[in-house]
Amino acid sequence: MSTPYPFTAVVGQTDLRLALLLNAVSPAVGGVLVRGEKGTAKSTAVRALSALLPQVDVVSGCRFSCAPTAPDPACPDGPHEPGPGGLRPARMVELPVGASEDRLVGALDIERALAEGVKAFEPGLLADAHRGILYVDEVNLLHDHLIDLLLDAAAMGASYVEREGVSVRHAARFLLVGTMNPEEGELRPQLLDRFGLTVEVAASREPAQRVEVVRRRLAYEDDPAGFATRWAGDEHEVRARVVAARALLPKVSLGDTALLQIAATCAGFEVDGMRADIVMARTATALAAWAGRTDVRKEDVRQAALLALPHRRRRNPFDAPGLDEDMLDRILDEFPDEEPEPDPEPEPEGPDDDGPGDGGPDGGPGGTPPEDGGSQDPGPSAETPETPESGEAPAEAPETPQPAAQESAGPEQAAVRAAEPFRTKMLSVPGLGEGASGRRSRARTAHGRTTGAQRPRGHLTKLHLTATIQAAAPHQKARGRDGRGLVIRKDDLRQATREGREGNLVLFVVDASGSMAARQRMSAVKGAVLSLLLDAYQRRDKVGLITFRGATAELALPPTSSVDAAAARLEQLPTGGRTPLAAGLLKAHEVLRIERLRDPSRRPLLVVVTDGRATSAGNAGGRTDSSPRELAGHSARLLQAGGVASVVVDCESGPVRLGLADVLARDLGGPAVTLDGLRADSLAGLVKNVRTAVASTASPHSSNRRAA
């Protein structure tokens, strides 16, 4: 077994380590979500935490880690006889992104259940993580149904497994830690709320601190055991402090003033629900215990708010999480502490010279060596705008299209703000796919309504009981059945086929030429695209953005799960120049071809936002023997032949309409819809039109279209 990197050797990242240690002191806080760019020690710090947790006493031979003093009465391995148990280190269990539901919650051996009549249950990762840490790297890439199961178990402290009428329940209380890179996509707000605390991490910009990170990492890789030995003293001090804080936690008093501060803070930031108040109360209590105090002070409430509220404040999906610290201070100042005199008890542990750090609640966890020079972690407030007058959603005020507006030159015009987004109805890809889990198009999925049965391919996961009995029934006499039970053989087993929804690749091709800037049309266009991006965010799609203007088309955003990044690129989009429509469509064809190789199961939906004009051939394959409009038609028919489902958003306005977008839609084999028609109240027939248009343009390539 490899030697883990010491927790106390992590340079900086004070907020990250503090949040982890507070959950170690009080698991009831509800876990930590760590957000940040790659290479910022997220996984390193989480994996190192398990070495600081106290050992747990367990019943010998129990697969579910029951405590000898209070065993779970419903334990599948019980009932347990009273008696001494054994000690083992706290576990850290990692949940892979590609894990199945059976691997997470456990699985019943269906074959033995049918053939032998026994309930053979194999515990999953939730059972392994009981009384330890469950770590999910890249939690934003985990399937939604797995996240739901995970967070339900974390909230209830138990896992329930239901398989064809057989029920198993076991305890599952663990410290949940998730890490994610926001560039790869966001979690749904409902799921964000289920994490107790959140921390934003970023690499330090201080050269001295970056040098220290490299020095320690190289020393660890050269001699992991020796490096761990040099930090063993600091690790022991922090471990002892966690044990002491756990023992002190029940004695901490949460007074009325602190409760008022918590309630006023949550109300002031317009946080939905009451979970934030509860999490803040538990976090402030843990902070007091970590500092060796029995009373909760204003600084504890302030730190708790910075950790518990950034991901819960009311905001639009594309807003970065953050908290206005000036507003927070004004709210807390309205409820001063009733006992401002200093605490007579000294601060525990943490020497000021060579120890693991200052150890105070504001100074961070006791794991920062003195040469770190303080944390460079921006924390939850790193993205906070300076708008102290604002009383709600302060991070929404300063948008950033203005710098791009100053860079316009020649025919290019300044970027304009998007109009207010609106709710759109669903656009979907026709046919039945087998792509990633999502909420847009019909697909064969592991979860959804049962539509039929088939012979299993490999391991049986979802038994279709009726079909299995029907397959076995005609052979009972030949198999010598002489009792009440059926004689079931492996060939009789049938796998249930289910239909649900998949996520698609929504590729936006946006006309940014000069004609789009007329009469501020681009503001409405951006508002429409932003509305579709919001819809893609809710339906768990991947998105990409292509723009065309002047003589070229540009891939402004390669296909990604980060809808936020697409919205940011859209906001900075300038306009001007001629209209190389063919170049934009050919760029879309190239992007989709490459993406089909990377992710063949994810079907694309092409959304072309244009008025249909084509005034420049651009770099459309180097052809000079055709007009720009003919090249655009040829490029569109190329996409249709590849089976790409398309929708054209017609941006033409004014009393005289040329209808060029309708011509483009026919060449693409999809419907055209106006900007006004995109709104939910006037889009009722669009999905039907997509299906009808694709069906009416069926070709010998239709078999490819289904797989596209």
XYZ file of C-alpha atoms in Angstrom:
708
model
C 0.000 0.000 0.000
C 1.433 3.407 -0.996
C 2.144 6.034 1.642
C -0.424 8.861 1.401
C 0.682 12.474 1.214
C 0.468 14.042 4.714
C -2.497 16.329 5.292
C -0.385 18.862 7.187
C 2.105 19.087 4.306
C -0.456 20.601 1.924
C 0.650 24.163 1.184
C -1.998 26.868 1.575
C -5.626 25.930 0.805
C -6.621 26.978 4.320
C -10.363 27.032 3.661
C -10.255 23.584 2.085
C -8.467 22.029 5.039
C -10.664 23.840 7.544
C -13.855 22.568 5.877
C -12.542 19.002 5.851
C -11.476 19.130 9.489
C -14.797 20.616 10.606
C -16.562 17.641 9.045
C -14.108 15.335 10.784
C -15.054 17.004 14.083
C -18.791 16.950 13.331
C -19.910 14.651 10.475
C -23.422 16.080 10.931
C -22.215 19.201 9.085
C -23.035 17.309 5.901
C -19.861 16.951 3.875
C -17.819 19.202 1.603
C -17.996 20.093 -2.073
C -14.605 21.256 -3.342
C -14.757 23.337 -6.514
C -11.687 24.465 -8.378
C -9.342 24.253 -11.294
C -7.256 21.178 -11.962
C -4.003 20.678 -10.087
C -4.961 22.436 -6.843
C -4.492 19.539 -4.369
C -8.216 18.803 -4.089
C -7.841 15.033 -4.256
C -4.570 15.058 -2.312
C -6.108 16.836 0.683
C -9.177 14.592 0.732
C -7.179 11.368 0.545
C -4.884 12.578 3.316
C -7.793 13.343 5.651
C -8.545 9.703 6.460
C -5.215 9.363 8.296
C -6.357 12.049 10.767
C -9.631 10.366 11.702
C -9.737 8.356 14.941
C -9.920 4.576 14.685
C -13.375 3.002 14.845
C -14.422 0.009 16.939
C -16.435 -2.555 14.978
C -18.127 -5.882 15.559
C -15.786 -8.631 14.420
C -16.913 -10.135 11.120
C -19.641 -7.545 10.438
C -19.507 -6.380 6.832
C -21.428 -3.217 7.755
C -19.074 -1.877 10.475
C -21.546 -2.007 13.352
C -20.318 -0.549 16.658
C -20.130 -3.143 19.478
C -21.732 -0.748 21.966
C -24.673 0.167 19.689
C -25.061 -2.305 16.808
C -27.611 -1.591 14.116
C -30.714 -3.663 14.981
C -31.528 -3.969 11.259
C -28.011 -4.986 10.199
C -28.200 -7.718 7.515
C -25.374 -9.536 9.318
C -27.129 -9.275 12.702
C -28.345 -9.659 15.264
C -24.980 -9.210 16.986
C -24.215 -10.724 20.337
C -22.888 -8.279 22.952
C -19.143 -8.393 23.422
C -15.893 -6.622 22.685
C -15.105 -5.631 19.128
C -11.947 -4.715 17.308
C -10.352 -1.438 16.218
C -9.593 -0.567 12.613
C -8.609 2.646 10.819
C -11.371 4.799 9.381
C -11.844 3.970 5.709
C -11.804 6.297 2.769
C -13.872 4.776 -0.041
C -13.711 6.242 -3.544
C -16.738 6.145 -5.833
C -15.666 5.983 -9.504
C -17.525 8.175 -11.989
C -18.488 5.120 -14.052
C -19.808 3.098 -11.102
C -23.143 1.316 -11.437
C -26.069 1.544 -9.038
C -25.394 -2.009 -7.838
C -21.791 -1.115 -7.036
C -22.924 1.877 -4.987
C -25.780 0.440 -2.915
C -25.020 -3.279 -3.174
C -26.521 -6.067 -5.213
C -28.720 -9.069 -4.679
C -27.721 -12.290 -6.383
C -30.859 -12.717 -8.462
C -29.810 -16.117 -9.770
C -29.418 -17.553 -6.267
C -32.607 -15.861 -5.111
C -34.632 -17.553 -7.870
C -32.835 -20.882 -8.059
C -32.030 -21.442 -4.369
C -34.538 -19.222 -2.614
C -31.890 -17.359 -0.567
C -31.417 -13.625 -0.085
C -27.737 -13.310 -0.951
C -26.787 -9.633 -0.584
C -23.399 -8.271 -1.551
C -22.692 -4.920 0.194
C -21.797 -1.910 -1.926
C -19.616 1.123 -1.427
C -22.124 2.788 0.910
C -21.664 -0.075 3.363
C -17.877 0.105 3.044
C -17.925 3.857 3.766
C -20.061 3.570 6.932
C -18.346 5.488 9.756
C -15.658 6.677 7.334
C -15.241 8.902 4.259
C -16.953 8.512 0.889
C -15.004 10.438 -1.731
C -16.431 11.222 -5.183
C -13.931 12.739 -7.587
C -15.523 14.698 -10.452
C -18.907 14.499 -8.744
C -20.435 16.727 -11.425
C -19.806 13.974 -13.992
C -21.589 11.321 -11.941
C -24.970 10.178 -13.260
C -27.879 12.037 -11.695
C -29.591 8.928 -10.339
C -26.380 7.892 -8.546
C -26.051 11.345 -6.999
C -29.657 11.133 -5.809
C -29.012 7.753 -4.152
C -25.787 9.003 -2.634
C -27.250 12.150 -1.133
C -30.379 10.384 0.120
C -28.208 7.899 1.997
C -26.085 10.719 3.404
C -29.181 12.585 4.593
C -30.942 9.556 6.140
C -27.876 7.754 7.445
C -29.105 4.518 5.878
C -29.170 2.763 2.518
C -32.263 0.984 1.215
C -31.911 -1.660 -1.486
C -35.049 -2.830 -3.282
C -34.805 -5.656 -5.786
C -37.957 -7.348 -7.106
C -39.791 -7.502 -3.791
C -36.693 -8.166 -1.666
C -35.726 -5.340 0.716
C -32.445 -4.763 2.558
C -31.596 -1.855 4.832
C -28.293 -1.045 6.502
C -26.706 1.951 8.218
C -24.669 4.300 6.022
C -23.324 7.295 7.937
C -20.232 8.768 6.339
C -18.394 11.985 5.612
C -19.271 12.864 2.012
C -16.629 14.750 0.054
C -16.974 15.648 -3.614
C -14.535 17.447 -5.880
C -15.263 19.013 -9.240
C -13.867 21.295 -11.907
C -16.623 23.809 -12.823
C -15.272 23.988 -16.389
C -16.618 20.462 -16.925
C -20.181 21.317 -15.903
C -22.174 22.311 -12.834
C -24.279 20.352 -10.399
C -28.002 21.008 -10.239
C -28.955 23.550 -7.544
C -30.983 20.877 -5.722
C -27.857 18.741 -5.425
C -25.603 21.635 -4.467
C -27.882 22.308 -1.514
C -27.346 18.784 -0.182
C -23.637 19.363 0.422
C -23.062 20.965 3.800
C -20.112 23.175 2.889
C -18.440 24.318 -0.295
C -14.938 25.611 -0.907
C -13.478 27.352 -3.944
C -9.807 26.547 -4.505
C -7.263 27.957 -6.923
C -3.528 27.729 -7.389
C -1.489 30.366 -5.595
C -0.106 33.246 -7.643
C 2.724 33.826 -5.147
C 6.025 32.521 -6.562
C 7.374 31.606 -3.109
C 4.357 29.478 -2.305
C 4.420 27.765 -5.689
C 8.102 26.959 -5.153
C 7.256 25.358 -1.798
C 4.520 23.236 -3.417
C 6.978 21.904 -6.003
C 9.701 21.324 -3.409
C 7.446 19.265 -1.143
C 5.926 17.278 -3.978
C 9.315 16.305 -5.356
C 10.529 15.358 -1.880
C 7.464 13.166 -1.391
C 7.879 11.401 -4.731
C 11.579 10.728 -4.041
C 10.939 9.166 -0.622
C 7.243 8.860 0.381
C 7.936 7.072 3.672
C 10.693 9.458 4.732
C 8.608 12.488 3.818
C 5.658 11.168 5.834
C 7.964 10.556 8.805
C 9.109 14.185 8.791
C 5.488 15.297 9.089
C 4.403 12.625 11.559
C 4.579 14.987 14.541
C 2.302 17.553 12.920
C -0.081 14.806 11.843
C -0.246 13.510 15.430
C -1.028 16.986 16.802
C -3.875 17.573 14.369
C -5.261 14.080 14.978
C -5.220 14.706 18.731
C -6.942 18.038 18.194
C -9.712 16.388 16.171
C -10.275 13.882 18.994
C -10.355 16.692 21.583
C -12.784 18.754 19.500
C -15.095 15.761 19.088
C -15.141 15.281 22.859
C -15.830 18.996 23.423
C -18.555 19.283 20.765
C -21.503 18.152 22.962
C -20.586 20.830 25.519
C -20.671 23.745 23.056
C -23.581 26.117 23.663
C -25.331 27.767 20.725
C -26.897 30.879 22.259
C -29.879 32.904 21.124
C -27.656 35.664 19.750
C -25.774 33.235 17.520
C -29.051 31.727 16.324
C -30.358 35.201 15.463
C -27.158 35.945 13.558
C -27.536 32.708 11.601
C -31.204 33.282 10.803
C -30.640 36.924 9.805
C -27.736 35.937 7.547
C -29.706 33.265 5.710
C -32.701 35.569 5.341
C -30.520 38.484 4.196
C -28.989 36.422 1.404
C -32.421 35.034 0.441
C -31.403 31.415 0.822
C -34.193 28.992 -0.008
C -35.338 26.508 2.615
C -34.050 25.894 6.132
C -31.153 23.539 5.415
C -28.700 26.442 5.291
C -29.677 27.587 8.809
C -29.160 24.092 10.199
C -25.837 23.610 8.435
C -24.594 27.011 9.609
C -25.547 26.179 13.204
C -23.687 22.864 13.084
C -20.674 24.440 11.394
C -20.448 27.302 13.901
C -20.653 24.788 16.749
C -17.871 22.705 15.203
C -15.753 25.848 14.749
C -16.096 26.682 18.432
C -15.118 23.141 19.410
C -12.179 23.235 16.999
C -10.997 26.437 18.707
C -11.370 24.824 22.146
C -14.330 26.956 23.248
C -17.758 26.083 24.583
C -19.529 29.177 23.256
C -20.276 30.191 19.662
C -19.114 33.696 18.728
C -19.738 36.060 15.859
C -16.505 35.068 14.121
C -17.705 31.456 14.149
C -20.987 32.445 12.514
C -19.147 34.552 9.940
C -16.803 31.710 8.986
C -19.724 29.291 8.874
C -21.555 31.588 6.452
C -18.528 31.792 4.149
C -18.420 28.013 3.966
C -22.140 27.140 3.963
C -23.863 29.847 1.891
C -21.982 30.568 -1.374
C -23.536 27.601 -3.209
C -26.981 28.191 -1.711
C -27.639 31.867 -2.330
C -30.389 32.665 -4.828
C -28.772 33.133 -8.240
C -29.116 32.414 -11.921
C -27.550 29.154 -13.108
C -24.738 31.001 -14.915
C -23.673 33.092 -11.933
C -20.539 32.021 -10.094
C -21.044 31.191 -6.433
C -19.918 33.871 -4.040
C -20.856 35.940 -1.018
C -20.727 39.694 -0.403
C -18.590 39.909 2.732
C -19.442 43.569 3.329
C -23.126 42.714 3.391
C -22.378 39.763 5.673
C -20.569 42.032 8.137
C -23.444 44.537 8.161
C -25.933 41.791 8.982
C -23.799 40.375 11.788
C -23.128 43.813 13.247
C -26.843 44.176 13.931
C -26.538 41.364 16.503
C -23.374 41.959 18.566
C -22.190 39.260 20.925
C -23.586 39.644 24.411
C -20.359 38.511 26.043
C -17.489 40.342 24.360
C -14.990 39.621 27.149
C -12.139 37.287 26.169
C -12.424 33.582 26.787
C -10.364 32.633 29.861
C -9.472 29.294 28.314
C -6.271 29.322 26.228
C -6.276 28.260 22.608
C -5.336 24.548 22.437
C -2.346 23.078 20.640
C -0.684 24.550 17.560
C 2.702 26.098 18.533
C 3.543 29.366 16.819
C 7.007 28.418 15.629
C 7.416 24.907 14.218
C 3.924 23.453 14.758
C 1.244 22.805 12.238
C -0.255 26.324 12.270
C -2.167 28.928 14.242
C -5.242 26.748 14.696
C -7.814 29.511 15.152
C -11.118 29.508 13.340
C -10.106 32.515 11.250
C -6.542 31.401 10.778
C -7.542 28.034 9.363
C -6.916 24.485 10.426
C -3.886 23.454 12.373
C -2.085 22.129 9.352
C -0.338 25.124 7.785
C 3.437 25.280 8.277
C 4.712 28.776 9.114
C 6.641 29.186 5.861
C 3.418 28.987 3.816
C 2.858 32.659 4.400
C -0.907 32.280 4.794
C -3.485 30.894 2.480
C -3.664 31.977 -1.122
C -6.960 30.192 -1.547
C -9.516 32.751 -2.683
C -12.187 30.925 -0.677
C -15.886 31.401 -1.179
C -15.483 35.174 -1.437
C -12.858 35.229 -4.190
C -15.399 36.098 -6.861
C -17.332 38.577 -4.776
C -17.976 41.857 -6.631
C -17.646 45.170 -4.882
C -21.287 46.212 -4.719
C -21.959 46.967 -1.033
C -25.191 48.786 -1.777
C -26.819 45.731 -3.290
C -29.051 43.785 -0.972
C -29.546 40.717 -3.108
C -27.444 38.537 -5.386
C -24.496 40.979 -5.317
C -22.376 38.775 -7.560
C -24.765 39.337 -10.467
C -24.154 43.060 -10.886
C -20.814 43.450 -12.690
C -21.004 41.724 -16.058
C -17.893 41.697 -18.232
C -18.748 42.391 -21.857
C -17.441 45.985 -21.623
C -13.733 45.207 -22.189
C -14.575 43.402 -25.427
C -16.520 46.459 -26.509
C -13.348 48.554 -26.410
C -11.521 46.255 -28.828
C -13.723 46.861 -31.842
C -11.901 47.963 -34.942
C -12.909 48.465 -38.539
C -16.237 46.850 -39.407
C -16.404 45.007 -36.069
C -19.013 46.358 -33.687
C -18.990 46.241 -29.929
C -20.458 43.302 -28.068
C -23.959 43.932 -26.783
C -25.696 42.537 -23.751
C -28.090 39.661 -24.146
C -31.778 40.344 -23.743
C -33.583 38.754 -20.815
C -33.747 34.974 -21.206
C -37.087 33.230 -21.387
C -38.410 29.700 -20.975
C -38.316 27.519 -24.073
C -40.025 24.267 -24.831
C -38.003 21.153 -25.417
C -36.145 20.477 -28.646
C -35.285 16.816 -29.028
C -33.476 14.498 -31.406
C -35.833 12.048 -33.151
C -35.473 8.317 -32.733
C -34.296 6.260 -29.787
C -30.729 6.730 -28.617
C -28.428 5.024 -26.160
C -26.440 8.017 -24.976
C -25.488 9.527 -21.647
C -28.098 9.998 -18.958
C -29.954 13.268 -19.331
C -33.349 14.886 -19.807
C -33.782 15.664 -23.474
C -34.317 12.895 -26.044
C -35.767 9.386 -25.774
C -33.180 6.692 -25.139
C -32.607 3.204 -23.791
C -31.331 3.724 -20.269
C -30.698 1.793 -17.092
C -33.435 3.777 -15.378
C -36.875 4.679 -16.609
C -40.082 2.908 -17.508
C -39.867 -0.761 -18.451
C -40.701 -1.314 -22.125
C -39.793 -4.963 -22.702
C -37.372 -7.779 -21.997
C -34.420 -9.446 -23.664
C -31.782 -12.046 -22.949
C -29.058 -10.519 -20.760
C -25.803 -9.482 -22.365
C -23.250 -10.296 -19.706
C -24.142 -9.831 -16.025
C -27.841 -9.592 -15.220
C -28.652 -6.243 -13.591
C -32.398 -5.599 -14.030
C -34.503 -8.756 -13.885
C -37.792 -8.813 -15.780
C -39.627 -11.223 -13.468
C -42.697 -11.829 -15.628
C -40.671 -12.564 -18.752
C -38.389 -14.894 -16.766
C -41.352 -16.898 -15.466
C -42.886 -17.049 -18.931
C -39.613 -18.362 -20.346
C -39.324 -21.054 -17.653
C -42.973 -22.148 -17.440
C -43.156 -24.368 -20.570
C -40.206 -26.476 -19.388
C -41.316 -27.340 -15.850
C -42.556 -30.849 -16.649
C -39.446 -31.711 -18.642
C -37.271 -30.476 -15.799
C -39.005 -32.780 -13.324
C -40.673 -30.160 -11.159
C -42.198 -31.856 -8.124
C -42.761 -28.996 -5.695
C -44.334 -25.551 -5.500
C -41.270 -23.641 -6.660
C -40.322 -23.076 -10.277
C -37.252 -24.746 -11.678
C -35.283 -21.797 -13.037
C -32.215 -22.102 -15.204
C -29.813 -19.441 -16.346
C -31.180 -19.475 -19.890
C -34.604 -18.468 -18.531
C -33.419 -15.172 -17.062
C -34.561 -12.055 -18.903
C -33.141 -8.541 -18.663
C -35.617 -5.672 -18.443
C -35.248 -3.024 -21.150
C -36.092 0.477 -20.043
C -36.690 3.771 -21.757
C -35.757 7.130 -20.289
C -34.091 10.328 -21.442
C -30.585 11.042 -22.666
C -28.428 14.145 -22.812
C -27.390 15.367 -26.245
C -24.686 17.511 -27.768
C -26.355 20.818 -28.590
C -24.097 22.646 -31.060
C -24.957 26.307 -31.590
C -23.918 27.934 -34.878
C -24.453 31.673 -34.417
C -24.372 34.272 -37.172
C -22.300 37.246 -35.897
C -22.101 39.147 -39.196
C -22.979 42.773 -39.747
C -26.569 42.051 -40.763
C -27.242 40.667 -37.297
C -26.282 43.971 -35.683
C -29.040 45.923 -37.420
C -31.635 47.452 -35.098
C -29.966 45.847 -32.063
C -31.060 42.461 -33.360
C -28.008 40.834 -31.788
C -29.296 41.556 -28.277
C -32.441 39.552 -29.004
C -30.383 36.810 -30.667
C -28.121 36.494 -27.642
C -31.158 36.397 -25.382
C -32.612 33.538 -27.419
C -29.356 31.567 -27.396
C -28.961 32.201 -23.676
C -32.474 30.833 -23.166
C -31.551 27.683 -25.079
C -28.370 27.393 -23.012
C -30.443 27.538 -19.851
C -32.569 24.742 -21.241
C -29.436 22.720 -22.046
C -28.167 23.296 -18.502
C -31.368 21.891 -17.054
C -31.370 18.902 -19.396
C -27.738 17.930 -18.699
C -26.489 18.385 -22.259
C -23.067 19.029 -23.631
C -22.875 22.265 -25.617
C -20.594 23.805 -28.207
C -20.521 27.233 -29.829
C -19.496 28.175 -33.385
C -19.636 31.743 -34.648
C -19.154 32.978 -38.191
C -18.463 36.480 -39.468
C -16.187 38.211 -41.964
C -14.426 35.472 -43.903
C -14.171 32.669 -41.366
C -16.021 30.532 -38.860
C -14.581 30.049 -35.393
C -15.106 27.324 -32.805
C -15.650 29.690 -29.885
C -16.220 26.823 -27.438
C -15.410 23.152 -28.098
C -18.099 20.706 -26.943
C -18.151 20.744 -23.160
C -20.422 20.048 -20.212
C -19.825 23.569 -18.894
C -22.830 25.544 -20.074
C -21.502 28.450 -17.998
C -18.484 28.728 -20.300
C -20.751 28.898 -23.349
C -22.768 31.712 -21.772
C -19.583 33.650 -21.014
C -18.316 33.310 -24.608
C -21.698 34.352 -25.956
C -21.740 37.503 -23.814
C -18.396 38.644 -25.271
C -19.335 37.954 -28.889
C -18.820 40.997 -31.189
C -20.535 41.459 -34.551
C -19.636 42.878 -37.937
C -18.451 41.942 -41.421
C -19.883 39.740 -44.134
C -21.801 36.458 -43.708
C -19.851 33.245 -44.459
C -22.795 30.924 -43.763
C -21.231 27.989 -45.614
C -18.059 28.267 -43.527
C -20.113 28.092 -40.335
C -21.976 24.982 -41.479
C -18.799 23.246 -42.624
C -17.165 24.014 -39.294
C -20.191 22.410 -37.597
C -19.797 19.333 -39.805
C -16.126 19.039 -38.822
C -16.817 19.479 -35.101
C -19.602 16.887 -35.126
C -17.455 14.406 -37.055
C -14.674 14.626 -34.469
C -17.091 14.538 -31.559
C -18.788 11.434 -32.973
C -15.443 9.649 -32.736
C -14.892 10.841 -29.168
C -18.389 10.176 -27.876
C -20.261 8.004 -30.409
C -23.288 7.373 -28.193
C -24.152 11.060 -27.699
C -26.427 12.241 -30.493
C -26.121 15.837 -31.729
C -28.719 18.574 -32.134
C -27.617 21.441 -34.390
C -29.142 24.860 -33.658
C -28.342 27.413 -36.396
C -29.120 31.003 -35.386
C -29.142 33.215 -38.512
C -31.276 35.290 -40.842
C -30.297 32.958 -43.694
C -28.227 35.468 -45.663
C -24.987 34.270 -47.265
C -22.809 37.080 -48.618
C -19.352 35.505 -48.430
C -17.932 32.125 -49.386
C -15.298 32.515 -46.695
C -13.092 29.459 -46.332
C -15.826 27.015 -47.391
C -13.626 24.260 -48.734
C -11.795 26.543 -51.172
C -14.560 26.370 -53.795
C -14.863 29.399 -56.084
C -17.218 28.055 -58.769
C -20.419 28.612 -56.756
C -22.146 31.567 -55.162
C -22.133 31.944 -51.351
C -25.785 30.913 -51.210
C -25.178 27.765 -53.281
C -22.239 26.857 -51.052
C -24.425 27.289 -47.982
C -27.062 24.985 -49.457
C -24.466 22.367 -50.332
C -23.028 22.513 -46.784
C -26.493 22.194 -45.252
C -27.337 19.135 -47.352
C -24.049 17.576 -46.281
C -25.161 17.844 -42.641
C -28.582 16.417 -43.498
C -26.968 13.457 -45.261
C -25.018 12.741 -42.094
C -28.247 12.338 -40.130
C -27.796 15.466 -37.986
C -31.049 16.731 -36.460
C -31.206 20.493 -36.956
C -33.287 23.518 -36.041
C -32.927 26.951 -37.653
C -33.732 29.974 -35.500
C -34.812 32.657 -37.979
C -33.520 36.072 -36.863
C -34.950 38.034 -39.790
C -37.080 40.979 -38.766
C -38.893 43.865 -40.380
C -41.921 44.165 -42.651
C -40.143 42.656 -45.677
C -38.997 39.078 -45.156
C -36.871 37.155 -47.667
C -37.513 33.733 -46.137
C -33.898 32.634 -46.562
C -33.890 30.884 -43.166
C -36.771 28.674 -44.349
C -34.713 27.651 -47.388
C -31.778 26.810 -45.131
C -34.040 24.758 -42.855
C -35.280 22.706 -45.805
C -31.686 22.024 -46.875
C -30.861 20.923 -43.329
C -33.974 18.774 -43.106
C -35.289 20.488 -39.994
C -37.811 23.132 -38.985
C -37.346 26.892 -38.852
C -38.673 28.932 -35.954
C -38.650 32.683 -35.412
C -37.195 34.373 -32.353
C -40.694 35.021 -31.057
C -41.651 31.420 -31.774
C -38.907 30.162 -29.475
C -40.876 31.163 -26.413
C -42.569 28.371 -24.536
C -46.083 29.713 -25.052
C -45.696 29.697 -28.842
C -43.470 26.690 -29.376
C -45.993 23.931 -28.809
C -45.524 22.243 -32.149
C -41.793 22.587 -32.618
C -40.776 19.135 -31.385
C -43.422 17.601 -33.607
C -42.084 19.676 -36.501
C -38.543 18.406 -35.884
C -39.761 14.813 -36.103
C -41.971 15.483 -39.121
C -39.226 17.318 -41.003
C -36.680 14.581 -40.410
C -39.168 11.863 -41.360
C -40.119 13.676 -44.560
C -36.489 13.913 -45.624
C -35.744 10.228 -45.004
C -32.942 8.971 -47.205
C -30.710 5.900 -47.572
C -28.701 7.439 -44.752
C -31.603 7.102 -42.319
C -29.933 4.154 -40.619
C -26.970 6.389 -39.852
C -29.245 9.115 -38.575
C -30.550 6.892 -35.788
C -27.016 6.157 -34.614
C -25.796 9.721 -35.085
